[in-house]
């Protein structure tokens, strides 16, 4: 009897380049004083901090967006006015509204569907904000909305084991794969849940450190890697 396989995908910096959206927007407002990777890591750190405060009910979603922008610019020595912060947020959203799903990802989803693999999204973030990105990528064509698992909706964030258990409660499978870029959330969470982690490194060349996991540099690497893991 064939095994039932579930392949779960991260969203940000996996199915599209969040870093590219950020850099396109940033360059409209300032010239970076540090290298691109360091600047984006600063933005990610400030984004995570603001999201934590939003999740705890300390600030609104709008305030969290303003705070992450303001603090990122402060970190590189730039003080933005309230007007400029709002202008940045609008420009960022305009850039985000233009993201598209690459043909390479479509091929991955087609291959998974052909093999009858169940596929889903597991992403950290506010429900509406993440859903808008998934709609923009036209993901419902490949993954039903019931299989869009968003941390605010399921009340659990990666790498929390509860987030992965929630997916397991909705999708019955013999083997689970997690495809994502983030070592702390995607990879450690998958390892804790006894899933097969696949680190996607197209947008970030981050060393997995002490964690042993398979790596995919491009979408086309993912399906053959899953096959290889299943036949080990």
GROMACS .gro file of C-alpha atoms in nm:
model
  232
    1UNK     CA    1   0.000   0.000   0.000
    2UNK     CA    2   0.138   0.341  -0.100
    3UNK     CA    3   0.230   0.583   0.175
    4UNK     CA    4   0.028   0.899   0.212
    5UNK     CA    5   0.259   1.199   0.173
    6UNK     CA    6   0.196   1.559   0.283
    7UNK     CA    7   0.420   1.844   0.168
    8UNK     CA    8   0.381   2.167   0.363
    9UNK     CA    9   0.521   2.495   0.229
   10UNK     CA   10   0.622   2.813   0.404
   11UNK     CA   11   0.513   3.139   0.233
   12UNK     CA   12   0.749   3.434   0.291
   13UNK     CA   13   1.091   3.399   0.127
   14UNK     CA   14   0.986   3.059  -0.001
   15UNK     CA   15   0.703   3.098  -0.253
   16UNK     CA   16   0.811   3.455  -0.328
   17UNK     CA   17   1.100   3.678  -0.227
   18UNK     CA   18   0.998   3.897   0.065
   19UNK     CA   19   1.352   4.035   0.071
   20UNK     CA   20   1.315   4.152  -0.289
   21UNK     CA   21   0.990   4.331  -0.201
   22UNK     CA   22   1.168   4.501   0.088
   23UNK     CA   23   1.474   4.609  -0.114
   24UNK     CA   24   1.264   4.746  -0.400
   25UNK     CA   25   1.074   4.957  -0.150
   26UNK     CA   26   1.375   5.060   0.060
   27UNK     CA   27   1.565   5.188  -0.244
   28UNK     CA   28   1.283   5.436  -0.313
   29UNK     CA   29   1.350   5.601   0.023
   30UNK     CA   30   1.721   5.567   0.098
   31UNK     CA   31   2.054   5.423  -0.011
   32UNK     CA   32   2.153   5.129   0.212
   33UNK     CA   33   2.457   5.201   0.430
   34UNK     CA   34   2.516   4.831   0.502
   35UNK     CA   35   2.517   4.521   0.284
   36UNK     CA   36   2.185   4.388   0.159
   37UNK     CA   37   2.179   4.070   0.370
   38UNK     CA   38   2.255   4.258   0.693
   39UNK     CA   39   1.989   4.518   0.614
   40UNK     CA   40   1.726   4.252   0.549
   41UNK     CA   41   1.818   4.062   0.868
   42UNK     CA   42   1.769   4.390   1.056
   43UNK     CA   43   1.426   4.430   0.897
   44UNK     CA   44   1.338   4.069   0.979
   45UNK     CA   45   1.443   4.116   1.342
   46UNK     CA   46   1.232   4.432   1.374
   47UNK     CA   47   0.941   4.261   1.196
   48UNK     CA   48   0.954   3.965   1.435
   49UNK     CA   49   0.964   4.197   1.737
   50UNK     CA   50   0.666   4.400   1.613
   51UNK     CA   51   0.470   4.083   1.526
   52UNK     CA   52   0.530   3.945   1.876
   53UNK     CA   53   0.386   4.264   2.027
   54UNK     CA   54   0.087   4.246   1.791
   55UNK     CA   55   0.031   3.877   1.877
   56UNK     CA   56   0.038   3.964   2.246
   57UNK     CA   57  -0.228   4.232   2.191
   58UNK     CA   58   0.009   4.513   2.292
   59UNK     CA   59  -0.022   4.705   1.962
   60UNK     CA   60  -0.248   4.702   1.657
   61UNK     CA   61  -0.141   4.550   1.324
   62UNK     CA   62  -0.108   4.899   1.176
   63UNK     CA   63   0.114   5.007   1.466
   64UNK     CA   64   0.327   4.695   1.424
   65UNK     CA   65   0.390   4.783   1.058
   66UNK     CA   66   0.485   5.139   1.148
   67UNK     CA   67   0.712   5.023   1.429
   68UNK     CA   68   0.906   4.773   1.219
   69UNK     CA   69   0.971   5.034   0.950
   70UNK     CA   70   1.066   5.311   1.194
   71UNK     CA   71   1.304   5.087   1.392
   72UNK     CA   72   1.467   4.940   1.080
   73UNK     CA   73   1.551   5.287   0.949
   74UNK     CA   74   1.672   5.397   1.295
   75UNK     CA   75   1.906   5.097   1.302
   76UNK     CA   76   2.080   5.229   0.989
   77UNK     CA   77   2.090   5.586   1.120
   78UNK     CA   78   1.786   5.729   0.942
   79UNK     CA   79   1.499   5.900   1.124
   80UNK     CA   80   1.179   5.883   0.918
   81UNK     CA   81   0.890   6.123   0.972
   82UNK     CA   82   0.543   5.977   1.036
   83UNK     CA   83   0.445   6.076   0.680
   84UNK     CA   84   0.746   5.897   0.532
   85UNK     CA   85   0.676   5.585   0.740
   86UNK     CA   86   0.320   5.571   0.605
   87UNK     CA   87   0.450   5.636   0.253
   88UNK     CA   88   0.696   5.347   0.291
   89UNK     CA   89   0.418   5.114   0.411
   90UNK     CA   90   0.202   5.207   0.110
   91UNK     CA   91   0.492   5.159  -0.132
   92UNK     CA   92   0.575   4.824   0.029
   93UNK     CA   93   0.212   4.712  -0.004
   94UNK     CA   94   0.202   4.824  -0.369
   95UNK     CA   95   0.513   4.615  -0.440
   96UNK     CA   96   0.364   4.321  -0.249
   97UNK     CA   97   0.047   4.347  -0.455
   98UNK     CA   98   0.251   4.273  -0.768
   99UNK     CA   99   0.407   3.941  -0.657
  100UNK     CA  100   0.346   3.638  -0.878
  101UNK     CA  101   0.401   3.265  -0.846
  102UNK     CA  102   0.687   3.145  -1.065
  103UNK     CA  103   0.646   2.873  -1.327
  104UNK     CA  104   0.897   2.667  -1.130
  105UNK     CA  105   0.666   2.659  -0.827
  106UNK     CA  106   0.367   2.573  -1.045
  107UNK     CA  107   0.563   2.273  -1.176
  108UNK     CA  108   0.635   2.161  -0.818
  109UNK     CA  109   0.265   2.175  -0.730
  110UNK     CA  110   0.174   1.990  -1.049
  111UNK     CA  111   0.425   1.716  -0.967
  112UNK     CA  112   0.287   1.684  -0.614
  113UNK     CA  113  -0.071   1.667  -0.741
  114UNK     CA  114   0.026   1.406  -1.001
  115UNK     CA  115   0.169   1.188  -0.722
  116UNK     CA  116  -0.142   1.254  -0.506
  117UNK     CA  117   0.066   1.427  -0.241
  118UNK     CA  118  -0.140   1.650  -0.013
  119UNK     CA  119   0.001   2.003  -0.016
  120UNK     CA  120  -0.062   2.290   0.224
  121UNK     CA  121   0.071   2.623   0.352
  122UNK     CA  122   0.197   2.681   0.707
  123UNK     CA  123   0.291   3.044   0.766
  124UNK     CA  124   0.339   3.281   1.059
  125UNK     CA  125   0.158   3.613   1.041
  126UNK     CA  126  -0.173   3.797   1.064
  127UNK     CA  127  -0.452   3.609   0.887
  128UNK     CA  128  -0.572   3.875   0.643
  129UNK     CA  129  -0.221   3.996   0.559
  130UNK     CA  130  -0.100   3.644   0.476
  131UNK     CA  131  -0.421   3.552   0.294
  132UNK     CA  132  -0.390   3.857   0.069
  133UNK     CA  133  -0.046   3.737  -0.040
  134UNK     CA  134  -0.179   3.386  -0.104
  135UNK     CA  135  -0.464   3.531  -0.312
  136UNK     CA  136  -0.216   3.746  -0.504
  137UNK     CA  137  -0.013   3.431  -0.583
  138UNK     CA  138  -0.336   3.257  -0.694
  139UNK     CA  139  -0.254   2.972  -0.456
  140UNK     CA  140  -0.614   2.850  -0.432
  141UNK     CA  141  -0.567   2.704  -0.781
  142UNK     CA  142  -0.325   2.453  -0.630
  143UNK     CA  143  -0.395   2.446  -0.257
  144UNK     CA  144  -0.750   2.471  -0.116
  145UNK     CA  145  -0.803   2.751   0.136
  146UNK     CA  146  -0.885   2.493   0.403
  147UNK     CA  147  -0.518   2.397   0.380
  148UNK     CA  148  -0.387   2.751   0.433
  149UNK     CA  149  -0.270   2.732   0.793
  150UNK     CA  150  -0.191   3.081   0.925
  151UNK     CA  151  -0.059   3.132   1.278
  152UNK     CA  152  -0.314   3.394   1.384
  153UNK     CA  153  -0.601   3.169   1.271
  154UNK     CA  154  -0.472   2.845   1.421
  155UNK     CA  155  -0.343   3.025   1.733
  156UNK     CA  156   0.000   2.867   1.710
  157UNK     CA  157   0.323   2.993   1.553
  158UNK     CA  158   0.612   2.795   1.408
  159UNK     CA  159   0.833   2.655   1.559
  160UNK     CA  160   0.574   2.568   1.825
  161UNK     CA  161   0.491   2.196   1.809
  162UNK     CA  162   0.123   2.296   1.832
  163UNK     CA  163   0.139   2.453   1.484
  164UNK     CA  164   0.265   2.128   1.333
  165UNK     CA  165   0.021   1.916   1.532
  166UNK     CA  166  -0.262   2.136   1.404
  167UNK     CA  167  -0.163   2.051   1.047
  168UNK     CA  168  -0.148   1.683   1.137
  169UNK     CA  169  -0.500   1.705   1.283
  170UNK     CA  170  -0.630   1.835   0.949
  171UNK     CA  171  -0.416   1.635   0.707
  172UNK     CA  172  -0.370   1.263   0.760
  173UNK     CA  173  -0.041   1.134   0.619
  174UNK     CA  174   0.230   0.875   0.683
  175UNK     CA  175   0.514   1.118   0.607
  176UNK     CA  176   0.522   1.497   0.639
  177UNK     CA  177   0.766   1.734   0.468
  178UNK     CA  178   0.825   2.099   0.560
  179UNK     CA  179   0.972   2.324   0.290
  180UNK     CA  180   1.085   2.664   0.414
  181UNK     CA  181   1.372   2.910   0.440
  182UNK     CA  182   1.383   2.982   0.813
  183UNK     CA  183   1.609   2.770   1.033
  184UNK     CA  184   1.445   2.880   1.359
  185UNK     CA  185   1.081   2.840   1.257
  186UNK     CA  186   1.058   2.599   0.964
  187UNK     CA  187   1.351   2.365   1.019
  188UNK     CA  188   1.363   2.336   1.400
  189UNK     CA  189   0.985   2.312   1.414
  190UNK     CA  190   0.978   2.033   1.157
  191UNK     CA  191   1.253   1.841   1.335
  192UNK     CA  192   1.067   1.866   1.668
  193UNK     CA  193   0.752   1.735   1.498
  194UNK     CA  194   0.942   1.445   1.337
  195UNK     CA  195   0.874   1.581   0.990
  196UNK     CA  196   1.127   1.582   0.706
  197UNK     CA  197   1.271   1.936   0.688
  198UNK     CA  198   1.384   2.082   0.354
  199UNK     CA  199   1.561   2.416   0.380
  200UNK     CA  200   1.488   2.637   0.078
  201UNK     CA  201   1.789   2.862   0.020
  202UNK     CA  202   1.715   3.048  -0.304
  203UNK     CA  203   1.664   3.381  -0.126
  204UNK     CA  204   1.883   3.324   0.182
  205UNK     CA  205   2.207   3.130   0.210
  206UNK     CA  206   2.173   3.067   0.584
  207UNK     CA  207   2.384   2.795   0.741
  208UNK     CA  208   2.171   2.534   0.920
  209UNK     CA  209   2.432   2.520   1.195
  210UNK     CA  210   2.391   2.216   1.418
  211UNK     CA  211   2.078   2.103   1.236
  212UNK     CA  212   2.106   1.828   0.981
  213UNK     CA  213   1.861   1.882   0.698
  214UNK     CA  214   1.828   1.852   0.324
  215UNK     CA  215   1.868   2.167   0.118
  216UNK     CA  216   1.692   2.280  -0.200
  217UNK     CA  217   1.842   2.582  -0.379
  218UNK     CA  218   1.567   2.606  -0.641
  219UNK     CA  219   1.203   2.493  -0.663
  220UNK     CA  220   1.302   2.230  -0.923
  221UNK     CA  221   1.522   2.060  -0.661
  222UNK     CA  222   1.233   1.993  -0.423
  223UNK     CA  223   1.038   1.710  -0.588
  224UNK     CA  224   1.346   1.495  -0.669
  225UNK     CA  225   1.468   1.554  -0.313
  226UNK     CA  226   1.137   1.432  -0.168
  227UNK     CA  227   1.163   1.119  -0.384
  228UNK     CA  228   1.520   1.065  -0.270
  229UNK     CA  229   1.427   1.101   0.100
  230UNK     CA  230   1.135   0.860   0.064
  231UNK     CA  231   1.363   0.594  -0.087
  232UNK     CA  232   1.640   0.616   0.172
   0.00000   0.00000   0.00000
